[in-house]
PDB file of C-alpha atoms in Angstrom:
ATOM      1  CA  MET A  26     -49.405 -97.705 -78.251  1.00  0.00           C
ATOM      2  CA  ARG A  27     -48.419 -94.376 -76.713  1.00  0.00           C
ATOM      3  CA  ARG A  28     -52.092 -93.515 -76.268  1.00  0.00           C
ATOM      4  CA  ILE A  29     -52.837 -96.803 -74.514  1.00  0.00           C
ATOM      5  CA  PHE A  30     -49.791 -96.436 -72.254  1.00  0.00           C
ATOM      6  CA  CYS A  31     -50.710 -92.890 -71.234  1.00  0.00           C
ATOM      7  CA  THR A  32     -54.287 -93.887 -70.463  1.00  0.00           C
ATOM      8  CA  ALA A  33     -53.166 -96.816 -68.331  1.00  0.00           C
ATOM      9  CA  LEU A  34     -50.637 -94.653 -66.532  1.00  0.00           C
ATOM     10  CA  SER A  35     -53.245 -92.019 -65.697  1.00  0.00           C
ATOM     11  CA  ILE A  36     -55.485 -94.720 -64.186  1.00  0.00           C
ATOM     12  CA  LEU A  37     -52.707 -96.197 -62.059  1.00  0.00           C
ATOM     13  CA  MET A  38     -51.277 -92.843 -60.976  1.00  0.00           C
ATOM     14  CA  PRO A  39     -53.352 -92.317 -57.784  1.00  0.00           C
ATOM     15  CA  VAL A  40     -52.019 -95.657 -56.495  1.00  0.00           C
ATOM     16  CA  LEU A  41     -48.422 -95.320 -57.636  1.00  0.00           C
ATOM     17  CA  LEU A  42     -47.844 -91.695 -56.674  1.00  0.00           C
ATOM     18  CA  SER A  43     -49.635 -91.394 -53.350  1.00  0.00           C
ATOM     19  CA  GLY A  44     -47.373 -89.321 -51.101  1.00  0.00           C
ATOM     20  CA  CYS A  45     -44.841 -88.630 -53.859  1.00  0.00           C
ATOM     21  CA  ILE A  46     -44.913 -84.907 -53.048  1.00  0.00           C
ATOM     22  CA  GLN A  47     -44.709 -83.800 -49.426  1.00  0.00           C
ATOM     23  CA  ASP A  48     -44.905 -80.193 -48.240  1.00  0.00           C
ATOM     24  CA  THR A  49     -44.200 -79.556 -44.556  1.00  0.00           C
ATOM     25  CA  ILE A  50     -44.719 -76.063 -43.096  1.00  0.00           C
ATOM     26  CA  VAL A  51     -43.721 -75.243 -39.514  1.00  0.00           C
ATOM     27  CA  ILE A  52     -44.686 -71.804 -38.191  1.00  0.00           C
ATOM     28  CA  HIS A  53     -42.597 -70.711 -35.211  1.00  0.00           C
ATOM     29  CA  VAL A  54     -44.472 -68.142 -33.077  1.00  0.00           C
ATOM     30  CA  LYS A  55     -42.837 -65.867 -30.487  1.00  0.00           C
ATOM     31  CA  PRO A  56     -44.687 -64.389 -27.473  1.00  0.00           C
ATOM     32  CA  ASP A  57     -44.866 -60.996 -29.223  1.00  0.00           C
ATOM     33  CA  GLY A  58     -46.566 -62.442 -32.325  1.00  0.00           C
ATOM     34  CA  GLY A  59     -43.463 -62.405 -34.511  1.00  0.00           C
ATOM     35  CA  GLY A  60     -41.687 -65.469 -35.759  1.00  0.00           C
ATOM     36  CA  SER A  61     -40.634 -67.500 -38.761  1.00  0.00           C
ATOM     37  CA  ILE A  62     -41.921 -70.003 -41.289  1.00  0.00           C
ATOM     38  CA  GLU A  63     -39.887 -73.052 -42.236  1.00  0.00           C
ATOM     39  CA  GLU A  64     -41.029 -74.942 -45.319  1.00  0.00           C
ATOM     40  CA  THR A  65     -39.652 -78.220 -46.631  1.00  0.00           C
ATOM     41  CA  CYS A  66     -40.987 -79.461 -49.957  1.00  0.00           C
ATOM     42  CA  LEU A  67     -39.829 -82.868 -51.203  1.00  0.00           C
ATOM     43  CA  LEU A  68     -40.415 -84.851 -54.386  1.00  0.00           C
ATOM     44  CA  SER A  69     -39.842 -88.583 -54.117  1.00  0.00           C
ATOM     45  CA  ASP A  70     -37.516 -90.415 -56.499  1.00  0.00           C
ATOM     46  CA  THR A  71     -40.624 -92.042 -57.978  1.00  0.00           C
ATOM     47  CA  MET A  72     -41.940 -88.601 -58.824  1.00  0.00           C
ATOM     48  CA  PHE A  73     -38.655 -87.569 -60.439  1.00  0.00           C
ATOM     49  CA  ASP A  74     -38.587 -90.811 -62.436  1.00  0.00           C
ATOM     50  CA  LEU A  75     -42.071 -90.121 -63.765  1.00  0.00           C
ATOM     51  CA  MET A  76     -41.226 -86.539 -64.736  1.00  0.00           C
ATOM     52  CA  GLU A  77     -38.112 -87.727 -66.546  1.00  0.00           C
ATOM     53  CA  SER A  78     -40.003 -90.548 -68.242  1.00  0.00           C
ATOM     54  CA  ILE A  79     -42.661 -88.166 -69.528  1.00  0.00           C
ATOM     55  CA  ALA A  80     -40.034 -85.656 -70.654  1.00  0.00           C
ATOM     56  CA  GLY A  81     -38.148 -88.398 -72.491  1.00  0.00           C
ATOM     57  CA  SER A  82     -41.330 -89.742 -74.045  1.00  0.00           C
ATOM     58  CA  VAL A  83     -42.316 -86.324 -75.350  1.00  0.00           C
ATOM     59  CA  ALA A  84     -38.800 -85.606 -76.616  1.00  0.00           C
ATOM     60  CA  GLY A  85     -38.658 -88.929 -78.395  1.00  0.00           C
ATOM     61  CA  SER A  86     -42.066 -88.715 -80.090  1.00  0.00           C
ATOM     62  CA  GLY A  87     -41.998 -88.444 -83.848  1.00  0.00           C
ATOM     63  CA  LYS A  88     -38.420 -89.699 -84.214  1.00  0.00           C
ATOM     64  CA  GLY A  89     -37.756 -92.602 -86.580  1.00  0.00           C
ATOM     65  CA  GLU A  90     -35.593 -95.645 -85.923  1.00  0.00           C
ATOM     66  CA  GLY A  91     -31.887 -95.100 -86.280  1.00  0.00           C
ATOM     67  CA  VAL A  92     -28.809 -97.290 -86.467  1.00  0.00           C
ATOM     68  CA  GLN A  93     -27.469 -99.042 -83.370  1.00  0.00           C
ATOM     69  CA  ASP A  94     -24.743 -96.452 -82.798  1.00  0.00           C
ATOM     70  CA  SER A  95     -27.367 -93.743 -82.863  1.00  0.00           C
ATOM     71  CA  LYS A  96     -29.464 -95.642 -80.310  1.00  0.00           C
ATOM     72  CA  ASN A  97     -26.495 -96.054 -77.974  1.00  0.00           C
ATOM     73  CA  ALA A  98     -25.696 -92.354 -78.257  1.00  0.00           C
ATOM     74  CA  THR A  99     -29.312 -91.559 -77.503  1.00  0.00           C
ATOM     75  CA  LYS A 100     -29.273 -93.759 -74.378  1.00  0.00           C
ATOM     76  CA  GLU A 101     -26.104 -92.089 -73.092  1.00  0.00           C
ATOM     77  CA  SER A 102     -27.555 -88.667 -73.779  1.00  0.00           C
ATOM     78  CA  SER A 103     -30.750 -89.715 -72.009  1.00  0.00           C
ATOM     79  CA  ARG A 104     -28.833 -90.714 -68.869  1.00  0.00           C
ATOM     80  CA  LYS A 105     -27.072 -87.366 -68.773  1.00  0.00           C
ATOM     81  CA  GLU A 106     -30.324 -85.561 -69.420  1.00  0.00           C
ATOM     82  CA  THR A 107     -32.017 -87.478 -66.586  1.00  0.00           C
ATOM     83  CA  LYS A 108     -29.398 -86.331 -64.084  1.00  0.00           C
ATOM     84  CA  ARG A 109     -29.507 -82.775 -65.399  1.00  0.00           C
ATOM     85  CA  THR A 110     -33.308 -82.677 -65.330  1.00  0.00           C
ATOM     86  CA  ARG A 111     -33.458 -83.723 -61.684  1.00  0.00           C
ATOM     87  CA  GLU A 112     -30.814 -81.204 -60.630  1.00  0.00           C
ATOM     88  CA  ASP A 113     -32.479 -78.477 -62.673  1.00  0.00           C
ATOM     89  CA  VAL A 114     -35.863 -79.102 -61.048  1.00  0.00           C
ATOM     90  CA  ILE A 115     -34.396 -78.875 -57.538  1.00  0.00           C
ATOM     91  CA  ALA A 116     -32.388 -75.761 -58.473  1.00  0.00           C
ATOM     92  CA  LYS A 117     -35.539 -74.098 -59.801  1.00  0.00           C
ATOM     93  CA  MET A 118     -37.453 -75.035 -56.651  1.00  0.00           C
ATOM     94  CA  VAL A 119     -34.773 -73.323 -54.555  1.00  0.00           C
ATOM     95  CA  LYS A 120     -34.817 -70.253 -56.796  1.00  0.00           C
ATOM     96  CA  ASP A 121     -38.614 -70.013 -56.757  1.00  0.00           C
ATOM     97  CA  ALA A 122     -38.688 -70.314 -52.957  1.00  0.00           C
ATOM     98  CA  GLU A 123     -37.738 -66.634 -52.688  1.00  0.00           C
ATOM     99  CA  LYS A 124     -40.796 -65.658 -54.715  1.00  0.00           C
ATOM    100  CA  ARG A 125     -43.016 -67.680 -52.400  1.00  0.00           C
ATOM    101  CA  ALA A 126     -42.538 -65.214 -49.540  1.00  0.00           C
ATOM    102  CA  GLU A 127     -45.412 -63.052 -50.769  1.00  0.00           C
ATOM    103  CA  THR A 128     -47.746 -66.056 -50.876  1.00  0.00           C
ATOM    104  CA  PHE A 129     -47.466 -66.171 -47.073  1.00  0.00           C
ATOM    105  CA  GLY A 130     -48.409 -62.489 -46.802  1.00  0.00           C
ATOM    106  CA  SER A 131     -47.235 -59.101 -48.045  1.00  0.00           C
ATOM    107  CA  THR A 132     -45.132 -58.464 -44.905  1.00  0.00           C
ATOM    108  CA  VAL A 133     -43.391 -61.856 -44.875  1.00  0.00           C
ATOM    109  CA  ARG A 134     -39.675 -61.701 -45.747  1.00  0.00           C
ATOM    110  CA  PHE A 135     -37.537 -64.331 -47.420  1.00  0.00           C
ATOM    111  CA  ILE A 136     -34.512 -65.362 -45.331  1.00  0.00           C
ATOM    112  CA  SER A 137     -32.867 -68.340 -47.010  1.00  0.00           C
ATOM    113  CA  ALA A 138     -33.347 -71.444 -49.138  1.00  0.00           C
ATOM    114  CA  LYS A 139     -31.240 -74.506 -49.783  1.00  0.00           C
ATOM    115  CA  PRO A 140     -31.553 -77.805 -51.645  1.00  0.00           C
ATOM    116  CA  VAL A 141     -32.448 -80.884 -49.639  1.00  0.00           C
ATOM    117  CA  LYS A 142     -31.679 -84.458 -50.653  1.00  0.00           C
ATOM    118  CA  THR A 143     -32.518 -87.672 -48.825  1.00  0.00           C
ATOM    119  CA  ASP A 144     -32.099 -91.318 -49.767  1.00  0.00           C
ATOM    120  CA  THR A 145     -35.528 -91.338 -51.413  1.00  0.00           C
ATOM    121  CA  ALA A 146     -36.405 -87.703 -52.242  1.00  0.00           C
ATOM    122  CA  GLY A 147     -35.161 -84.253 -53.173  1.00  0.00           C
ATOM    123  CA  GLY A 148     -36.422 -80.701 -52.876  1.00  0.00           C
ATOM    124  CA  TYR A 149     -35.794 -77.571 -50.838  1.00  0.00           C
ATOM    125  CA  ASN A 150     -35.915 -76.091 -47.362  1.00  0.00           C
ATOM    126  CA  ALA A 151     -36.789 -72.390 -47.051  1.00  0.00           C
ATOM    127  CA  VAL A 152     -37.068 -69.986 -44.135  1.00  0.00           C
ATOM    128  CA  TYR A 153     -39.205 -66.829 -43.998  1.00  0.00           C
ATOM    129  CA  ALA A 154     -39.708 -64.243 -41.249  1.00  0.00           C
ATOM    130  CA  PHE A 155     -42.671 -62.167 -40.075  1.00  0.00           C
ATOM    131  CA  GLN A 156     -43.289 -59.472 -37.460  1.00  0.00           C
ATOM    132  CA  ASP A 157     -46.982 -60.155 -36.915  1.00  0.00           C
ATOM    133  CA  ILE A 158     -48.573 -63.549 -37.435  1.00  0.00           C
ATOM    134  CA  SER A 159     -51.908 -61.808 -37.953  1.00  0.00           C
ATOM    135  CA  GLN A 160     -50.533 -60.759 -41.347  1.00  0.00           C
ATOM    136  CA  VAL A 161     -49.594 -64.328 -42.265  1.00  0.00           C
ATOM    137  CA  ARG A 162     -51.652 -66.657 -44.430  1.00  0.00           C
ATOM    138  CA  VAL A 163     -50.987 -70.224 -45.544  1.00  0.00           C
ATOM    139  CA  ASN A 164     -52.451 -71.733 -48.693  1.00  0.00           C
ATOM    140  CA  VAL A 165     -53.703 -75.160 -47.624  1.00  0.00           C
ATOM    141  CA  ASN A 166     -54.340 -76.377 -51.153  1.00  0.00           C
ATOM    142  CA  PRO A 167     -51.908 -79.104 -52.203  1.00  0.00           C
ATOM    143  CA  GLY A 168     -49.616 -78.104 -55.047  1.00  0.00           C
ATOM    144  CA  ALA A 169     -49.273 -74.426 -54.115  1.00  0.00           C
ATOM    145  CA  SER A 170     -45.493 -74.697 -53.717  1.00  0.00           C
ATOM    146  CA  MET A 171     -44.916 -77.022 -56.667  1.00  0.00           C
ATOM    147  CA  ASN A 172     -47.448 -75.842 -59.215  1.00  0.00           C
ATOM    148  CA  GLY A 173     -44.991 -73.533 -60.973  1.00  0.00           C
ATOM    149  CA  GLN A 174     -42.755 -76.506 -61.712  1.00  0.00           C
ATOM    150  CA  ILE A 175     -45.444 -78.467 -63.529  1.00  0.00           C
ATOM    151  CA  ALA A 176     -48.640 -76.649 -64.460  1.00  0.00           C
ATOM    152  CA  GLU A 177     -49.423 -73.353 -66.107  1.00  0.00           C
ATOM    153  CA  LYS A 178     -50.746 -70.453 -64.047  1.00  0.00           C
ATOM    154  CA  SER A 179     -54.247 -70.933 -65.440  1.00  0.00           C
ATOM    155  CA  ASP A 180     -54.230 -74.463 -64.043  1.00  0.00           C
ATOM    156  CA  SER A 181     -53.196 -73.388 -60.539  1.00  0.00           C
ATOM    157  CA  PRO A 182     -54.988 -74.961 -57.584  1.00  0.00           C
ATOM    158  CA  LYS A 183     -57.653 -72.793 -55.985  1.00  0.00           C
ATOM    159  CA  GLU A 184     -56.214 -70.686 -53.170  1.00  0.00           C
ATOM    160  CA  GLU A 185     -57.709 -71.421 -49.736  1.00  0.00           C
ATOM    161  CA  TYR A 186     -55.941 -69.851 -46.789  1.00  0.00           C
ATOM    162  CA  LEU A 187     -55.323 -70.659 -43.164  1.00  0.00           C
ATOM    163  CA  LEU A 188     -55.592 -67.294 -41.356  1.00  0.00           C
ATOM    164  CA  PHE A 189     -54.394 -66.070 -37.950  1.00  0.00           C
ATOM    165  CA  LYS A 190     -55.438 -63.434 -35.418  1.00  0.00           C
ATOM    166  CA  PHE A 191     -52.994 -62.666 -32.606  1.00  0.00           C
ATOM    167  CA  THR A 192     -53.756 -60.729 -29.413  1.00  0.00           C
ATOM    168  CA  LYS A 193     -50.932 -59.826 -27.027  1.00  0.00           C
ATOM    169  CA  GLY A 194     -51.343 -60.925 -23.402  1.00  0.00           C
ATOM    170  CA  PRO A 195     -50.623 -61.857 -20.792  1.00  0.00           C
ATOM    171  CA  PRO A 196     -51.550 -64.441 -21.748  1.00  0.00           C
ATOM    172  CA  SER A 197     -51.303 -63.962 -25.503  1.00  0.00           C
ATOM    173  CA  LYS A 198     -54.023 -65.472 -27.644  1.00  0.00           C
ATOM    174  CA  LEU A 199     -53.915 -66.882 -31.166  1.00  0.00           C
ATOM    175  CA  VAL A 200     -57.032 -67.718 -33.170  1.00  0.00           C
ATOM    176  CA  VAL A 201     -56.611 -69.876 -36.259  1.00  0.00           C
ATOM    177  CA  THR A 202     -59.307 -69.710 -38.943  1.00  0.00           C
ATOM    178  CA  LEU A 203     -59.680 -72.616 -41.316  1.00  0.00           C
ATOM    179  CA  PRO A 204     -60.878 -72.222 -44.914  1.00  0.00           C
ATOM    180  CA  GLU A 205     -64.600 -72.713 -45.379  1.00  0.00           C
ATOM    181  CA  GLU A 206     -65.556 -76.116 -46.659  1.00  0.00           C
ATOM    182  CA  LYS A 207     -67.665 -75.668 -49.741  1.00  0.00           C
ATOM    183  CA  GLU A 208     -69.666 -78.427 -51.351  1.00  0.00           C
ATOM    184  CA  ILE A 209     -69.230 -79.000 -55.014  1.00  0.00           C
ATOM    185  CA  GLY A 210     -72.863 -79.103 -56.195  1.00  0.00           C
ATOM    186  CA  GLY A 211     -74.681 -79.531 -59.447  1.00  0.00           C
ATOM    187  CA  ASP A 212     -74.675 -82.314 -61.992  1.00  0.00           C
ATOM    188  CA  LYS A 213     -71.974 -82.266 -64.592  1.00  0.00           C
ATOM    189  CA  ALA A 214     -73.379 -82.138 -68.094  1.00  0.00           C
ATOM    190  CA  LYS A 215     -72.515 -85.232 -70.072  1.00  0.00           C
ATOM    191  CA  THR A 216     -72.519 -85.346 -73.836  1.00  0.00           C
ATOM    192  CA  GLN A 217     -71.561 -88.069 -76.242  1.00  0.00           C
ATOM    193  CA  ASP A 218     -68.524 -87.461 -78.386  1.00  0.00           C
ATOM    194  CA  THR A 219     -69.136 -87.108 -82.083  1.00  0.00           C
ATOM    195  CA  ALA A 220     -66.765 -88.701 -84.577  1.00  0.00           C
ATOM    196  CA  LYS A 221     -65.066 -85.332 -85.070  1.00  0.00           C
ATOM    197  CA  ASP A 222     -64.729 -84.833 -81.308  1.00  0.00           C
ATOM    198  CA  VAL A 223     -63.084 -88.239 -80.959  1.00  0.00           C
ATOM    199  CA  ALA A 224     -60.671 -87.455 -83.776  1.00  0.00           C
ATOM    200  CA  ASP A 225     -59.779 -84.066 -82.317  1.00  0.00           C
ATOM    201  CA  LYS A 226     -59.234 -85.566 -78.862  1.00  0.00           C
ATOM    202  CA  SER A 227     -57.044 -88.312 -80.334  1.00  0.00           C
ATOM    203  CA  ASN A 228     -54.853 -85.765 -82.105  1.00  0.00           C
ATOM    204  CA  LYS A 229     -54.426 -83.677 -78.967  1.00  0.00           C
ATOM    205  CA  GLU A 230     -54.037 -86.532 -76.523  1.00  0.00           C
ATOM    206  CA  THR A 231     -50.320 -87.173 -76.983  1.00  0.00           C
ATOM    207  CA  SER A 232     -49.354 -83.550 -76.320  1.00  0.00           C
ATOM    208  CA  ASP A 233     -51.975 -82.927 -73.638  1.00  0.00           C
ATOM    209  CA  GLN A 234     -51.757 -86.194 -71.688  1.00  0.00           C
ATOM    210  CA  ALA A 235     -48.427 -85.526 -69.951  1.00  0.00           C
ATOM    211  CA  PRO A 236     -49.268 -82.155 -68.361  1.00  0.00           C
ATOM    212  CA  GLU A 237     -52.739 -83.449 -67.479  1.00  0.00           C
ATOM    213  CA  MET A 238     -51.248 -86.399 -65.634  1.00  0.00           C
ATOM    214  CA  MET A 239     -48.828 -84.113 -63.816  1.00  0.00           C
ATOM    215  CA  LYS A 240     -51.696 -81.904 -62.637  1.00  0.00           C
ATOM    216  CA  ASN A 241     -53.517 -84.960 -61.261  1.00  0.00           C
ATOM    217  CA  ILE A 242     -50.538 -85.688 -59.029  1.00  0.00           C
ATOM    218  CA  PHE A 243     -51.528 -82.759 -56.803  1.00  0.00           C
ATOM    219  CA  GLN A 244     -54.596 -84.704 -55.700  1.00  0.00           C
ATOM    220  CA  ASP A 245     -52.331 -87.080 -53.777  1.00  0.00           C
ATOM    221  CA  MET A 246     -49.916 -84.486 -52.470  1.00  0.00           C
ATOM    222  CA  LYS A 247     -49.319 -84.624 -48.739  1.00  0.00           C
ATOM    223  CA  ILE A 248     -49.247 -81.330 -46.840  1.00  0.00           C
ATOM    224  CA  GLU A 249     -48.486 -80.884 -43.150  1.00  0.00           C
ATOM    225  CA  ILE A 250     -48.820 -77.628 -41.199  1.00  0.00           C
ATOM    226  CA  ALA A 251     -47.676 -77.187 -37.598  1.00  0.00           C
ATOM    227  CA  LEU A 252     -47.555 -74.268 -35.145  1.00  0.00           C
ATOM    228  CA  GLN A 253     -44.627 -74.229 -32.739  1.00  0.00           C
ATOM    229  CA  PHE A 254     -44.773 -71.767 -29.836  1.00  0.00           C
ATOM    230  CA  GLU A 255     -42.061 -70.271 -27.649  1.00  0.00           C
ATOM    231  CA  GLY A 256     -43.435 -70.695 -24.161  1.00  0.00           C
ATOM    232  CA  THR A 257     -46.209 -72.764 -22.607  1.00  0.00           C
ATOM    233  CA  ILE A 258     -49.602 -73.438 -24.161  1.00  0.00           C
ATOM    234  CA  LEU A 259     -52.148 -72.832 -21.396  1.00  0.00           C
ATOM    235  CA  LYS A 260     -55.277 -73.814 -23.307  1.00  0.00           C
ATOM    236  CA  THR A 261     -56.216 -74.982 -26.802  1.00  0.00           C
ATOM    237  CA  ASN A 262     -59.029 -76.745 -28.627  1.00  0.00           C
ATOM    238  CA  ALA A 263     -56.639 -78.207 -31.192  1.00  0.00           C
ATOM    239  CA  ALA A 264     -57.044 -81.939 -31.778  1.00  0.00           C
ATOM    240  CA  TYR A 265     -53.316 -82.662 -31.769  1.00  0.00           C
ATOM    241  CA  ILE A 266     -50.827 -81.064 -29.379  1.00  0.00           C
ATOM    242  CA  ASP A 267     -47.318 -82.089 -28.341  1.00  0.00           C
ATOM    243  CA  VAL A 268     -45.907 -79.866 -25.596  1.00  0.00           C
ATOM    244  CA  SER A 269     -45.533 -76.562 -27.495  1.00  0.00           C
ATOM    245  CA  THR A 270     -46.417 -77.813 -30.974  1.00  0.00           C
ATOM    246  CA  VAL A 271     -49.925 -77.845 -32.456  1.00  0.00           C
ATOM    247  CA  THR A 272     -50.779 -79.670 -35.688  1.00  0.00           C
TER     248      THR A 272
END
């Protein structure tokens, strides 16, 4: 039954979890090329519920049926664990935010980080500073800020950076370089599973299914990046502009 449930859940996940992780990065740019980066990363309550459900499912696997008192104690413990798990995840996100400074560039400095909670989500807000935006880079791959919470390093999303080149004026000029779009070519080799392969996969599925499902969540992660300038934008080829903000 666990195997059927996990398979069904993995199929429904793209629909249920769309937008469950949102990463918003606002880069504030001063006329001299210095500035700050403000990042807000939020996990929806739906996302937290799924993480807690998977954690509880894994923790409860292999345990036999107990007496009613034992079940009640387990439920109470589960409720406490759910609250602790959610708070622990947010606390770790805040702690890891300091380490993320170097992902924006070797000269970017960590300023502060704090937990953020809304009616429907929780996460962190962090601020970083830089002296020269030309030394700043932003990983545009979804999951960069959350991957440490869920997946192992070997499963990390591929790093693709938004790069900047600043020239002092007047007027000052900023060139933004987008990551190259590369086609994924070649046919994937397909082989039929042997009886042994099926057995091996069945044995591993229970332990492997949860982290695999969590990795798939990154496919539906929403990331927003905006540039906010001090001063007036004289000219730009950006598709979206609102006064001094480019997205």
